[in-house]
């Protein structure tokens, strides 16, 4: 297993949220294929030594990875990387999302529940949950590569689901995993160019609108911001597909 330990002297050790730092690093290694499906992660003690963190931080990070559907902990055996993101009960197979129609259909499904979820999050969120959404937004803004931005994008939407205080919203988002994002499924040259040049900054602005509306506890504005975000995602996929055909 090509597992890369963290550098204990890294400036990231000063982060207020060490558990999320571990989550971001290990998630990226999983997405990049450095840690492969079926691989067993190092033990808690090894992770503590590699990251220079406490056992509670490691356990928190492993719990978040499990919630994201990336790993599964088997009591007395260890923690293993899953084949696909998803919930423990029922997983969406990302290999089935291969066509333009598949990707658009996923966005349509997300539209049906994430718009309402954003409105509920605005009404029900706690200050702590709002802080978690804000931290996810900050990490997304700093993400410079496609893999890292997908992980932090997923965390942003997952934290909004948590803020609904409805476990079924969390289960649905977890069920989709990172396969819910179009750029995780369509690796065309045109989408890659769009990601580098425009998409990330546009997505950051759209996420900021969602966050600000939830922060104001504005039900209607939160729903509208999420709807605009998902509608824009759909439009971006269609434009990228058209650009590829024209090119």
Coordinates of C-alpha atoms in Angstrom, one line a residue, residues 2-233:
X2 CA 1.5 3.4 -1.0
X3 CA 0.4 5.1 2.1
X4 CA 2.2 8.5 2.7
X5 CA 2.5 9.5 6.3
X6 CA 2.0 13.1 7.3
X7 CA 5.0 15.3 8.1
X8 CA 4.7 16.1 11.9
X9 CA 6.6 19.4 11.2
X10 CA 4.2 20.5 8.6
X11 CA 2.6 24.0 9.2
X12 CA -0.8 22.3 8.9
X13 CA -0.1 20.9 12.4
X14 CA -1.1 24.3 13.7
X15 CA -4.6 24.0 12.3
X16 CA -7.5 24.4 14.7
X17 CA -9.0 21.3 13.3
X18 CA -6.4 18.5 13.2
X19 CA -8.9 15.8 12.6
X20 CA -10.1 17.5 9.4
X21 CA -6.5 17.9 8.3
X22 CA -6.1 14.2 8.5
X23 CA -9.4 13.6 6.7
X24 CA -8.3 15.9 3.9
X25 CA -4.9 14.2 3.5
X26 CA -6.1 10.7 3.6
X27 CA -9.2 11.4 1.4
X28 CA -6.9 12.8 -1.2
X29 CA -4.7 9.8 -1.1
X30 CA -7.7 7.5 -1.6
X31 CA -9.1 9.7 -4.5
X32 CA -5.6 9.8 -6.1
X33 CA -5.3 6.0 -5.8
X34 CA -2.3 6.0 -3.5
X35 CA -4.5 4.0 -1.1
X36 CA -6.6 1.5 -3.0
X37 CA -9.9 -0.2 -2.3
X38 CA -9.4 -3.0 0.1
X39 CA -6.2 -1.6 1.6
X40 CA -6.0 -1.6 5.3
X41 CA -5.0 1.7 6.9
X42 CA -2.2 1.9 9.5
X43 CA -3.2 1.3 13.1
X44 CA -4.3 4.1 15.3
X45 CA -0.9 4.2 17.0
X46 CA 0.8 4.4 13.6
X47 CA -1.5 7.2 12.5
X48 CA -0.8 9.0 15.7
X49 CA 2.9 8.7 15.2
X50 CA 2.7 9.7 11.5
X51 CA 0.6 12.8 12.1
X52 CA 1.9 13.7 15.6
X53 CA -1.6 13.9 17.0
X54 CA -3.6 12.3 19.8
X55 CA -5.7 9.1 19.7
X56 CA -8.9 11.2 19.9
X57 CA -7.9 13.2 16.8
X58 CA -7.2 10.0 14.9
X59 CA -10.5 8.4 16.0
X60 CA -12.4 11.6 15.0
X61 CA -10.7 11.6 11.6
X62 CA -11.5 7.9 11.0
X63 CA -15.1 8.5 12.0
X64 CA -15.4 11.3 9.5
X65 CA -13.9 9.2 6.7
X66 CA -16.4 6.5 7.6
X67 CA -19.3 9.0 7.4
X68 CA -18.0 10.1 4.0
X69 CA -18.2 6.4 2.9
X70 CA -14.5 6.2 2.2
X71 CA -13.5 3.6 4.8
X72 CA -15.0 1.0 7.0
X73 CA -13.8 0.0 10.5
X74 CA -14.1 -3.7 11.4
X75 CA -13.9 -4.2 15.1
X76 CA -10.8 -6.1 16.1
X77 CA -9.4 -6.2 12.6
X78 CA -8.8 -2.6 11.4
X79 CA -9.9 0.1 9.0
X80 CA -10.2 -0.6 5.3
X81 CA -10.7 1.5 2.2
X82 CA -14.1 0.9 0.5
X83 CA -14.6 0.2 -3.1
X84 CA -16.9 3.2 -3.6
X85 CA -18.2 6.1 -1.5
X86 CA -21.5 5.4 0.0
X87 CA -23.5 4.4 3.1
X88 CA -22.9 1.1 4.9
X89 CA -26.4 -0.1 3.9
X90 CA -26.6 0.8 0.2
X91 CA -23.9 2.2 -2.1
X92 CA -24.2 4.0 -5.4
X93 CA -21.8 2.4 -7.8
X94 CA -19.9 5.3 -9.5
X95 CA -19.0 3.1 -12.5
X96 CA -22.7 3.3 -13.5
X97 CA -22.4 7.1 -13.9
X98 CA -20.7 7.2 -17.2
X99 CA -22.8 9.2 -19.7
X100 CA -23.9 12.8 -20.0
X101 CA -27.5 11.7 -19.2
X102 CA -26.3 9.8 -16.1
X103 CA -24.6 12.9 -14.8
X104 CA -27.5 15.2 -15.5
X105 CA -29.9 12.7 -13.8
X106 CA -27.7 12.8 -10.7
X107 CA -27.9 16.6 -10.6
X108 CA -31.7 16.4 -11.0
X109 CA -31.9 14.0 -8.0
X110 CA -29.7 16.3 -5.9
X111 CA -31.9 19.2 -6.9
X112 CA -34.9 17.4 -5.4
X113 CA -33.5 17.1 -1.9
X114 CA -30.5 19.5 -1.5
X115 CA -32.6 22.6 -2.2
X116 CA -35.0 21.7 0.7
X117 CA -32.0 20.6 2.8
X118 CA -30.4 24.0 2.5
X119 CA -33.6 25.6 3.7
X120 CA -33.9 23.3 6.7
X121 CA -30.2 23.9 7.5
X122 CA -30.9 27.6 7.6
X123 CA -33.7 27.1 10.2
X124 CA -32.2 24.4 12.3
X125 CA -28.4 24.9 12.2
X126 CA -26.4 25.5 15.4
X127 CA -23.5 27.9 15.6
X128 CA -21.2 25.0 15.7
X129 CA -22.7 23.5 12.6
X130 CA -22.5 26.8 10.8
X131 CA -18.8 26.9 11.8
X132 CA -18.3 23.5 10.3
X133 CA -19.9 24.7 7.0
X134 CA -17.7 27.7 7.0
X135 CA -14.5 25.6 7.6
X136 CA -15.5 23.4 4.7
X137 CA -16.0 26.5 2.5
X138 CA -12.6 27.8 3.4
X139 CA -10.9 24.5 2.6
X140 CA -12.8 24.4 -0.7
X141 CA -11.6 27.9 -1.6
X142 CA -8.0 26.9 -1.0
X143 CA -8.2 23.6 -2.9
X144 CA -6.0 23.9 -6.0
X145 CA -6.4 20.5 -7.6
X146 CA -9.5 18.7 -8.9
X147 CA -9.2 15.8 -6.5
X148 CA -8.8 18.1 -3.4
X149 CA -11.6 20.3 -4.5
X150 CA -14.0 17.4 -4.9
X151 CA -13.3 16.2 -1.4
X152 CA -13.8 19.6 0.2
X153 CA -16.8 20.2 -2.0
X154 CA -18.3 17.0 -0.7
X155 CA -17.5 18.0 2.9
X156 CA -19.3 21.4 2.3
X157 CA -22.5 19.7 1.2
X158 CA -22.2 17.0 3.9
X159 CA -21.9 19.7 6.6
X160 CA -25.1 21.3 5.3
X161 CA -26.8 17.9 5.5
X162 CA -25.6 17.7 9.2
X163 CA -27.1 21.1 9.8
X164 CA -30.6 19.9 8.9
X165 CA -30.4 17.7 12.0
X166 CA -32.1 15.0 10.0
X167 CA -30.1 11.8 9.7
X168 CA -31.7 10.9 6.5
X169 CA -30.3 13.9 4.7
X170 CA -26.9 12.8 6.0
X171 CA -27.5 9.3 4.8
X172 CA -28.5 10.4 1.3
X173 CA -25.4 12.7 0.9
X174 CA -23.2 10.0 2.3
X175 CA -24.8 7.5 -0.1
X176 CA -23.8 9.5 -3.1
X177 CA -20.3 10.3 -1.9
X178 CA -17.9 12.2 -4.2
X179 CA -19.6 10.5 -7.2
X180 CA -22.3 13.2 -6.9
X181 CA -20.0 15.8 -8.5
X182 CA -19.9 16.1 -12.3
X183 CA -16.2 16.7 -12.5
X184 CA -15.6 13.5 -10.7
X185 CA -17.4 11.5 -13.4
X186 CA -16.6 13.3 -16.7
X187 CA -12.9 13.7 -17.3
X188 CA -13.0 15.4 -20.6
X189 CA -10.4 17.9 -21.7
X190 CA -12.9 20.7 -21.9
X191 CA -14.1 20.1 -18.3
X192 CA -10.5 20.1 -17.2
X193 CA -9.9 23.4 -18.9
X194 CA -13.0 24.9 -17.4
X195 CA -11.9 23.7 -13.9
X196 CA -8.5 25.4 -14.3
X197 CA -9.7 28.6 -15.7
X198 CA -13.2 29.4 -14.4
X199 CA -15.1 26.8 -12.6
X200 CA -13.4 26.8 -9.2
X201 CA -13.8 30.6 -8.6
X202 CA -17.4 30.4 -9.8
X203 CA -18.1 27.5 -7.5
X204 CA -16.6 29.3 -4.5
X205 CA -18.9 32.3 -5.1
X206 CA -21.9 30.0 -5.3
X207 CA -20.9 28.2 -2.1
X208 CA -20.5 31.6 -0.4
X209 CA -24.0 32.6 -1.4
X210 CA -25.3 29.4 0.2
X211 CA -23.3 29.8 3.3
X212 CA -24.3 33.5 3.8
X213 CA -28.0 32.6 3.4
X214 CA -27.7 29.8 6.0
X215 CA -25.7 32.1 8.3
X216 CA -28.6 34.7 8.1
X217 CA -31.0 31.8 8.8
X218 CA -32.9 32.9 5.6
X219 CA -35.0 29.9 4.5
X220 CA -36.0 31.2 1.1
X221 CA -32.6 32.6 0.2
X222 CA -30.8 29.4 1.2
X223 CA -33.1 27.3 -1.0
X224 CA -32.7 29.8 -3.9
X225 CA -28.9 29.8 -3.5
X226 CA -28.7 26.0 -3.6
X227 CA -31.1 25.8 -6.6
X228 CA -28.9 28.3 -8.5
X229 CA -25.8 26.4 -7.6
X230 CA -27.1 23.1 -8.9
X231 CA -28.8 24.6 -11.9
X232 CA -25.4 26.2 -12.8
X233 CA -23.7 22.9 -12.3

